[in-house]
Amino acid sequence: MAILRLGSKSEAFHREGNSWICTSGLPSDVNINIGEMSFQLHKFPLLSRSRLLRKLIEECSNGDGASFSLRLDDLPGGAIAFELISKFCYGVKIELNAQNVVSVRCAAEYLHMTDEYGKGNLISQTESFLNEVLGNWADSIRALEACEEVMAHAEDLHIVSRCIDSLATKACADPSLFGWPLAGRKSNQSPETTSLWNGISTMTKTKPTSDNWWYEDVTFLSLPLYRRLILAIESRGMRPESIAASVVYYARRYLPLMNRQSSFDDANPGPNILNPSESGQRALLEEIVGLIPNKKGVTSTKFLIRLLRTAMVLHASPSCREILEKRVGSQLDQASLVDLLIPNMGHSETLYDIDCVQRILDHFFLEEQAAAVATPDNIVEEGQLTNESNSMAPMTTVARLIDGFLAEVAPDVNFKLPKFEALASSIPDYARPLDDGLYHAIDMYLKAHPWITDPEREQLCRLMNCQKLSLDASTHAAQNERLPLRVIVQVLFFEQLRLRKSISGWFFVSDNLENSANPSGNVGLKKDGSHHATDGEDDVTHRVSELEKDCSGMKEELRKLVKYKRSWKNFTRRLGFSKSQSCCSKRSKPSNLRAIPPSTVNR
């Protein structure tokens, strides 16, 4: 910390209760009162340094040497600043630093302590030292904090703007060029280490290199000063991501309600920070929402939804909540299912805020439509399905997210059917490659609402496309007693069509293999009649020829077996054996056997 030492005399003041008494040996002839403090001083050291005090002393002095009193309740910095000023007038040793120089500078200006009333007067001394203070990051922070006590006078002297300009310049530049963050506060600075240079031990510090080295220091500023500093930093071209990260850091520190809903690591407020009132948090939140850069993706969707929840709890203005809903909707594809489970703070009976999710979804589609109009080449017609292409990926992600949300809130008995249909139908059909998630949500709703009528069940099931159900979902739907009979028949019908297509496709592949095994025509032949094929064709041809050989061998074996069986039957028939006789030949006597003619045996 920078320090300016003025004066050379030893201490000549002592305090008795609420009074400061100068022990110079002479009785005091002027008593200056500031608030509850009084200063028993002498008029000649004072009027020789201050034009205002000279004027007041001349007006109150009767010339008889009697003591008199003055009141300076409007003095910037109060009694603390005047204590240093009075010691300076007497030439007593004082120390000025970044924390008291602002109040002393404002008080000196108030008392008109210019060089006209003494060379090296307090205005010139404090002004020179203030320029030195603003050259250091940590001292600039301290000086800006000190401006809070004398804000009006510091504004008139442009001390606040000078501090903010100094901090903004340093935040946008290389931090290694400036001083360290505030001493005694948690920061990213590394402890001192010892290094050797030509055998000489020196104390060095590792400079902070990350972009967030200044985040924590500026959180000690009040909201008006922090807001002015962020705007100054933004005007100097800092990246929106860094500005958003700083605003998030500030919000985590001063919004305890939001911290209770999350598990932020650095959200614990410092020991000197008290929880503000609800109205204070509401005003703080609305200011923070205005400071967040209006650029998609610079702030995480999770934080924006946390901020939206806190705005609902604090009953923030409708415009503030609308801004948050629009920003969440612009990057809804980055949200998770847990983030969308916003507790209901309104008059609705549902556990979660369904209307808020519907508004967020509407904002998302408005953003997508605007992006599609801006880039016509990326327009996807309804009914066109793509495999997670760049243009369809956000839509598909949001579709899965909303289907999961519907399945999560479907067991709520107060969830009305029109709201379910409105939210489910908001997703276009082409955004769902499969309707398994929607089917699961419908099944959960039917299970939790068994009292709905059959026409309502039919109407609800029209939301899903039975042709876009997977095999597992179709199998489950075919056995689901909660579904209308018409839907079950449709599922079975489309599964039969799918099976037929699969079988026909298999036969088509088989025919292609046979055609490739027996090529016709002159396709693929060289001029000399030899076949010219690629490595893949040779491989397929080789495998087909092997299959043909195996098939021919099996056919030959089967033909031999059939021929052998027929010859054996003919042989037994010529011998006159029947099947029953051959089976019972061992148990019966051959008494009824007719004689075999010799001619037959010879044959």
Coordinates of C-alpha atoms in Angstrom, one line a residue, residues 131-546:
N131 CA -2.1 10.1 -8.8
E132 CA 0.4 7.6 -7.2
V133 CA -2.4 5.7 -5.6
L134 CA -4.3 5.3 -8.9
G135 CA -1.2 3.7 -10.5
N136 CA -1.8 0.6 -8.4
W137 CA -4.7 -1.8 -8.7
A138 CA -5.2 -2.6 -5.0
D139 CA -4.8 1.0 -3.9
S140 CA -7.3 2.1 -6.6
I141 CA -9.9 -0.4 -5.2
R142 CA -9.3 1.0 -1.7
A143 CA -9.6 4.6 -2.9
L144 CA -12.8 3.8 -4.8
E145 CA -14.3 2.2 -1.7
A146 CA -13.4 5.3 0.3
C147 CA -15.4 7.4 -2.1
E148 CA -18.6 6.0 -0.7
E149 CA -18.3 8.2 2.4
V150 CA -17.8 11.4 0.5
M151 CA -19.5 10.6 -2.7
A152 CA -20.9 14.0 -3.6
H153 CA -17.5 15.8 -3.1
A154 CA -15.6 13.0 -4.7
E155 CA -17.8 13.2 -7.8
D156 CA -17.3 17.0 -8.0
L157 CA -13.5 16.5 -7.9
H158 CA -13.8 13.6 -10.5
I159 CA -12.1 11.2 -8.1
V160 CA -14.7 8.5 -8.7
S161 CA -14.4 8.6 -12.4
R162 CA -10.6 8.7 -12.2
C163 CA -10.6 5.5 -10.0
I164 CA -13.0 3.8 -12.3
D165 CA -11.0 4.6 -15.4
S166 CA -7.9 3.4 -13.7
L167 CA -9.5 0.1 -12.7
A168 CA -11.1 -0.4 -16.1
T169 CA -7.8 0.1 -17.9
K170 CA -6.0 -2.3 -15.7
A171 CA -8.7 -5.0 -15.9
C172 CA -8.5 -4.9 -19.7
A173 CA -4.8 -5.0 -19.8
D174 CA -2.1 -7.5 -18.7
P175 CA -2.4 -7.9 -14.9
S176 CA 1.3 -8.5 -14.6
L177 CA 1.9 -4.8 -15.4
F178 CA 0.1 -3.6 -12.3
G179 CA 0.0 -4.2 -8.6
W180 CA -1.5 -7.1 -6.7
P181 CA -5.1 -7.6 -5.7
L182 CA -6.2 -6.5 -2.3
A183 CA -3.9 -7.8 0.5
G184 CA -5.7 -9.9 3.1
R185 CA -8.5 -10.9 0.7
K186 CA -8.8 -14.2 -1.1
S187 CA -7.3 -13.8 -4.5
N188 CA -5.6 -15.7 -7.2
Q189 CA -2.1 -14.5 -6.2
S190 CA 0.5 -17.1 -5.4
P191 CA 2.6 -17.0 -2.2
E192 CA 6.1 -15.5 -2.3
T193 CA 8.8 -17.8 -3.5
T194 CA 12.6 -17.5 -3.4
S195 CA 14.6 -17.6 -6.6
L196 CA 18.3 -17.4 -7.2
W197 CA 20.0 -15.0 -9.6
N198 CA 23.8 -15.2 -9.8
G199 CA 23.7 -16.8 -6.3
I200 CA 21.6 -14.0 -4.8
S201 CA 18.3 -14.8 -3.2
T202 CA 15.5 -12.6 -4.2
M203 CA 11.8 -12.6 -3.4
T204 CA 9.6 -13.1 -6.4
K205 CA 5.9 -13.6 -7.0
T206 CA 4.1 -15.6 -9.6
K207 CA 1.9 -13.2 -11.6
P208 CA -1.7 -14.1 -12.0
T209 CA -2.4 -15.2 -15.5
S210 CA -6.1 -16.1 -15.6
D211 CA -8.7 -13.7 -16.8
N212 CA -10.7 -13.8 -13.6
W213 CA -8.0 -12.4 -11.4
W214 CA -10.0 -9.2 -10.8
Y215 CA -13.5 -10.7 -10.2
E216 CA -13.3 -11.0 -6.4
D217 CA -11.7 -7.6 -5.8
V218 CA -14.5 -5.7 -7.5
T219 CA -17.2 -7.6 -5.5
F220 CA -16.3 -5.5 -2.5
L221 CA -17.7 -2.4 -4.3
S222 CA -21.2 -1.2 -3.8
L223 CA -23.7 -1.9 -6.6
P224 CA -23.7 1.7 -8.1
L225 CA -19.9 1.7 -8.3
Y226 CA -19.7 -1.9 -9.5
R227 CA -22.2 -1.0 -12.2
R228 CA -20.2 2.0 -13.4
L229 CA -17.0 -0.1 -13.4
I230 CA -18.6 -2.9 -15.5
L231 CA -19.9 -0.4 -18.0
A232 CA -16.5 1.2 -18.3
I233 CA -14.8 -2.1 -18.8
E234 CA -17.4 -3.1 -21.4
S235 CA -16.8 0.2 -23.3
R236 CA -13.1 -0.7 -23.5
G237 CA -13.8 -3.8 -25.5
M238 CA -13.5 -6.6 -22.9
R239 CA -15.0 -9.9 -24.0
P240 CA -18.7 -10.4 -23.0
E241 CA -17.8 -13.8 -21.5
S242 CA -15.5 -12.2 -19.0
I243 CA -18.0 -9.5 -18.1
A244 CA -20.7 -12.1 -17.7
A245 CA -18.5 -14.2 -15.5
S246 CA -17.8 -11.2 -13.2
V247 CA -21.5 -10.4 -13.0
V248 CA -22.2 -14.0 -12.0
Y249 CA -19.5 -13.8 -9.3
Y250 CA -21.1 -10.6 -7.9
A251 CA -24.6 -12.1 -7.9
R252 CA -23.5 -15.2 -6.1
R253 CA -22.0 -13.1 -3.4
Y254 CA -24.9 -10.8 -2.7
L255 CA -28.0 -13.0 -3.5
P256 CA -28.3 -15.5 -0.7
L257 CA -31.7 -16.8 -2.0
M258 CA -30.1 -17.9 -5.2
N259 CA -27.3 -19.5 -3.4
R260 CA -29.6 -21.8 -1.5
Q261 CA -30.9 -23.2 -4.7
S262 CA -27.5 -24.1 -6.0
S263 CA -24.2 -25.7 -5.1
F264 CA -21.8 -23.0 -6.1
D265 CA -18.4 -23.4 -4.7
D266 CA -17.6 -19.8 -4.4
A267 CA -21.0 -18.6 -3.4
N268 CA -20.3 -18.2 0.4
P269 CA -20.4 -14.5 1.2
G270 CA -17.5 -13.0 3.1
P271 CA -17.7 -12.5 6.9
N272 CA -18.2 -8.7 6.5
I273 CA -21.2 -9.1 4.2
L274 CA -24.6 -9.2 5.7
N275 CA -27.7 -10.7 4.0
P276 CA -29.6 -7.7 2.5
S277 CA -33.3 -7.3 2.9
E278 CA -35.8 -8.7 0.4
S279 CA -36.3 -5.3 -1.2
G280 CA -32.5 -4.8 -1.4
Q281 CA -32.1 -8.2 -3.1
R282 CA -34.9 -7.4 -5.5
A283 CA -33.2 -4.1 -6.6
L284 CA -29.9 -5.9 -6.8
L285 CA -31.2 -8.7 -8.9
E286 CA -32.9 -6.3 -11.4
E287 CA -29.7 -4.3 -11.7
I288 CA -27.7 -7.5 -12.3
V289 CA -30.1 -8.7 -15.0
G290 CA -29.4 -5.4 -16.8
L291 CA -25.7 -5.9 -16.6
I292 CA -25.6 -9.3 -18.1
P293 CA -24.4 -9.0 -21.7
N294 CA -27.2 -9.6 -24.1
K295 CA -25.3 -12.2 -26.2
K296 CA -26.3 -15.8 -26.6
G297 CA -24.2 -18.3 -24.7
V298 CA -22.0 -16.0 -22.7
T299 CA -24.0 -16.9 -19.5
S300 CA -24.8 -20.4 -18.6
T301 CA -28.5 -21.5 -18.9
K302 CA -28.3 -23.0 -15.4
F303 CA -27.4 -19.6 -13.9
L304 CA -30.1 -17.8 -15.9
I305 CA -32.7 -20.2 -14.6
R306 CA -31.4 -19.8 -11.1
L307 CA -31.7 -16.1 -11.5
L308 CA -35.3 -16.5 -12.8
R309 CA -36.3 -18.6 -9.8
T310 CA -34.9 -16.0 -7.4
A311 CA -36.7 -13.3 -9.3
M312 CA -40.0 -15.2 -8.8
V313 CA -39.3 -15.6 -5.1
L314 CA -38.4 -12.0 -4.6
H315 CA -41.4 -10.9 -6.8
A316 CA -39.3 -9.0 -9.2
S317 CA -40.9 -6.8 -11.8
P318 CA -42.6 -8.5 -14.8
S319 CA -40.2 -6.9 -17.2
C320 CA -37.2 -8.4 -15.3
R321 CA -38.8 -11.9 -15.4
E322 CA -39.6 -11.5 -19.1
I323 CA -36.0 -10.6 -19.9
L324 CA -34.8 -13.7 -18.1
E325 CA -37.4 -15.9 -19.8
K326 CA -36.3 -14.6 -23.2
R327 CA -32.6 -15.2 -22.4
V328 CA -33.3 -18.7 -21.2
G329 CA -35.4 -19.4 -24.3
S330 CA -32.7 -18.3 -26.6
Q331 CA -30.4 -21.1 -25.3
L332 CA -33.0 -23.6 -24.1
D333 CA -31.1 -26.4 -25.9
Q334 CA -28.3 -26.0 -23.3
A335 CA -30.6 -26.6 -20.3
S336 CA -31.1 -29.8 -18.4
L337 CA -34.3 -31.4 -17.1
V338 CA -33.6 -30.5 -13.5
D339 CA -33.2 -26.8 -14.5
L340 CA -36.7 -26.7 -15.9
L341 CA -38.4 -28.0 -12.7
I342 CA -39.2 -24.5 -11.5
P343 CA -41.3 -24.4 -8.4
N344 CA -44.6 -22.7 -8.9
M345 CA -44.8 -19.3 -7.1
G346 CA -48.1 -18.2 -8.7
H347 CA -51.8 -19.0 -8.1
S348 CA -51.8 -22.2 -10.1
E349 CA -52.2 -25.5 -8.2
T350 CA -49.5 -27.4 -10.1
L351 CA -46.3 -28.2 -8.3
Y352 CA -44.1 -26.8 -11.1
D353 CA -44.6 -23.7 -13.2
I354 CA -45.9 -25.1 -16.4
D355 CA -46.8 -21.7 -17.8
C356 CA -43.3 -20.4 -17.4
V357 CA -41.9 -23.4 -19.3
Q358 CA -44.4 -22.8 -22.1
R359 CA -43.3 -19.1 -22.4
I360 CA -39.7 -20.1 -22.4
L361 CA -40.4 -22.7 -25.2
D362 CA -42.3 -20.0 -27.2
H363 CA -39.3 -17.7 -27.0
F364 CA -37.0 -20.5 -28.2
F365 CA -39.1 -21.1 -31.3
L366 CA -39.2 -17.3 -32.0
E367 CA -35.4 -17.3 -31.9
E368 CA -35.2 -20.3 -34.2
Q369 CA -37.6 -18.7 -36.7
A370 CA -35.6 -15.5 -36.6
A371 CA -32.4 -17.4 -37.2
A372 CA -34.0 -19.3 -40.0
V373 CA -35.1 -16.1 -41.7
A374 CA -31.7 -14.7 -41.4
T375 CA -30.1 -17.8 -42.9
P376 CA -32.5 -19.2 -45.5
D377 CA -30.1 -21.9 -46.5
N378 CA -30.6 -23.6 -43.2
I379 CA -34.4 -23.8 -43.4
V380 CA -35.7 -27.3 -42.8
E381 CA -39.1 -28.1 -44.2
E382 CA -41.7 -29.8 -42.0
G383 CA -41.5 -33.5 -42.3
Q384 CA -37.8 -33.6 -43.2
L385 CA -35.8 -35.7 -40.8
T386 CA -32.0 -35.4 -40.4
N387 CA -29.6 -37.3 -38.3
E388 CA -28.6 -34.6 -35.8
S389 CA -27.6 -32.0 -38.4
N390 CA -26.3 -28.7 -37.2
S391 CA -29.7 -27.0 -37.9
M392 CA -31.8 -29.7 -36.3
A393 CA -29.7 -30.5 -33.3
P394 CA -31.1 -27.7 -31.1
M395 CA -34.7 -28.6 -32.1
T396 CA -34.2 -32.3 -31.4
T397 CA -32.5 -31.5 -28.1
V398 CA -35.3 -29.3 -27.0
A399 CA -37.9 -31.9 -28.1
R400 CA -36.3 -34.5 -25.9
L401 CA -36.1 -32.0 -23.1
I402 CA -39.8 -31.1 -23.2
D403 CA -40.8 -34.8 -23.5
G404 CA -38.8 -35.5 -20.4
F405 CA -40.3 -32.5 -18.6
L406 CA -43.9 -33.7 -19.6
A407 CA -43.1 -37.2 -18.2
E408 CA -41.8 -35.6 -15.0
V409 CA -44.8 -33.4 -14.3
A410 CA -47.4 -35.8 -15.7
P411 CA -48.1 -37.5 -12.3
D412 CA -49.3 -34.2 -10.9
V413 CA -53.1 -34.7 -10.6
N414 CA -53.6 -30.9 -11.0
F415 CA -51.9 -30.9 -14.4
K416 CA -54.8 -30.1 -16.8
L417 CA -55.1 -31.9 -20.1
P418 CA -55.3 -28.7 -22.2
K419 CA -51.9 -27.5 -20.8
F420 CA -50.4 -30.9 -21.5
E421 CA -51.6 -30.9 -25.1
A422 CA -50.5 -27.3 -25.6
L423 CA -47.0 -28.0 -24.4
A424 CA -46.6 -31.3 -26.3
S425 CA -48.0 -29.9 -29.5
S426 CA -45.6 -26.9 -29.4
I427 CA -42.9 -29.3 -30.6
P428 CA -43.2 -29.8 -34.4
D429 CA -43.4 -33.3 -35.7
Y430 CA -40.1 -33.2 -37.6
A431 CA -38.2 -32.3 -34.4
R432 CA -38.9 -35.8 -33.0
P433 CA -37.0 -38.6 -34.8
L434 CA -38.7 -41.0 -32.3
D435 CA -41.9 -40.5 -30.3
D436 CA -40.8 -42.8 -27.5
G437 CA -40.4 -39.9 -25.0
L438 CA -43.8 -38.5 -25.9
Y439 CA -45.3 -41.9 -25.6
H440 CA -43.8 -42.3 -22.1
A441 CA -45.2 -38.9 -21.1
I442 CA -48.7 -39.8 -22.4
D443 CA -48.6 -43.1 -20.6
M444 CA -47.6 -41.4 -17.3
Y445 CA -50.4 -38.9 -17.7
L446 CA -53.0 -41.7 -18.4
K447 CA -51.7 -43.6 -15.4
A448 CA -52.0 -40.6 -13.1
H449 CA -55.4 -39.4 -14.5
P450 CA -57.5 -42.6 -14.8
W451 CA -60.7 -40.5 -14.7
I452 CA -60.4 -38.8 -18.1
T453 CA -63.0 -39.9 -20.7
D454 CA -62.4 -42.1 -23.7
P455 CA -62.7 -39.2 -26.2
E456 CA -60.0 -37.3 -24.2
R457 CA -57.8 -40.4 -24.3
E458 CA -58.2 -40.5 -28.1
Q459 CA -57.5 -36.8 -28.3
L460 CA -54.4 -37.2 -26.1
C461 CA -53.0 -40.1 -28.1
R462 CA -53.3 -38.2 -31.4
L463 CA -50.3 -36.2 -30.2
M464 CA -47.9 -39.1 -31.0
N465 CA -47.1 -40.8 -34.3
C466 CA -47.4 -44.5 -34.0
Q467 CA -45.1 -45.0 -37.0
K468 CA -42.2 -43.3 -35.1
L469 CA -42.2 -45.7 -32.1
S470 CA -39.2 -47.9 -31.6
L471 CA -39.6 -51.7 -31.3
D472 CA -39.5 -51.6 -27.5
A473 CA -42.1 -48.8 -27.3
S474 CA -44.3 -50.6 -29.8
T475 CA -44.1 -53.8 -27.8
H476 CA -45.1 -51.9 -24.6
A477 CA -47.9 -50.0 -26.4
A478 CA -49.4 -53.2 -27.8
Q479 CA -49.8 -54.5 -24.3
N480 CA -50.8 -51.2 -22.7
E481 CA -54.4 -51.4 -21.4
R482 CA -54.5 -47.7 -20.8
L483 CA -54.3 -46.9 -24.4
P484 CA -57.5 -46.8 -26.6
L485 CA -58.1 -49.8 -28.8
R486 CA -57.6 -47.8 -32.0
V487 CA -54.1 -46.8 -31.0
I488 CA -53.2 -50.4 -30.2
V489 CA -54.5 -51.5 -33.6
Q490 CA -52.4 -48.8 -35.2
V491 CA -49.3 -49.9 -33.4
L492 CA -49.8 -53.5 -34.4
F493 CA -50.5 -52.5 -38.0
F494 CA -47.4 -50.4 -38.4
E495 CA -45.3 -53.1 -36.8
Q496 CA -46.6 -55.6 -39.3
L497 CA -45.7 -53.2 -42.1
R498 CA -42.3 -52.7 -40.7
L499 CA -41.8 -56.5 -40.5
R500 CA -42.9 -56.9 -44.1
K501 CA -40.5 -54.2 -45.3
S502 CA -37.7 -55.9 -43.4
I503 CA -38.5 -59.3 -44.9
S504 CA -38.8 -57.8 -48.4
G505 CA -35.5 -56.0 -47.9
W506 CA -33.9 -59.3 -47.0
F507 CA -35.1 -61.0 -50.1
F508 CA -34.0 -58.1 -52.2
V509 CA -30.5 -58.4 -50.7
S510 CA -30.5 -62.1 -51.4
D511 CA -31.5 -61.5 -55.1
N512 CA -28.7 -59.0 -55.4
L513 CA -26.2 -61.6 -54.1
E514 CA -27.4 -64.2 -56.6
N515 CA -27.3 -61.7 -59.5
S516 CA -23.7 -60.7 -58.5
A517 CA -22.8 -64.4 -58.3
N518 CA -24.1 -65.0 -61.9
P519 CA -23.4 -61.8 -63.8
S520 CA -24.8 -61.5 -67.3
G521 CA -24.0 -59.2 -70.2
N522 CA -20.6 -57.6 -70.8
V523 CA -20.7 -55.3 -67.7
G524 CA -17.3 -55.3 -66.0
L525 CA -15.5 -57.2 -68.9
K526 CA -12.3 -56.1 -70.4
K527 CA -11.8 -56.0 -74.2
D528 CA -10.3 -59.4 -74.1
G529 CA -13.4 -60.8 -72.3
S530 CA -11.8 -61.2 -68.9
H531 CA -13.7 -59.8 -65.9
H532 CA -12.3 -56.7 -64.2
A533 CA -13.5 -56.2 -60.6
T534 CA -12.5 -54.3 -57.6
D535 CA -11.3 -55.9 -54.3
G536 CA -14.7 -55.6 -52.8
E537 CA -16.3 -57.4 -55.8
D538 CA -13.7 -60.1 -55.7
D539 CA -14.4 -60.7 -52.0
V540 CA -18.2 -60.9 -52.5
T541 CA -17.7 -63.2 -55.6
H542 CA -15.4 -65.5 -53.7
R543 CA -17.8 -65.8 -50.7
V544 CA -20.8 -66.5 -53.1
S545 CA -18.8 -69.2 -54.9
E546 CA -18.0 -70.9 -51.6

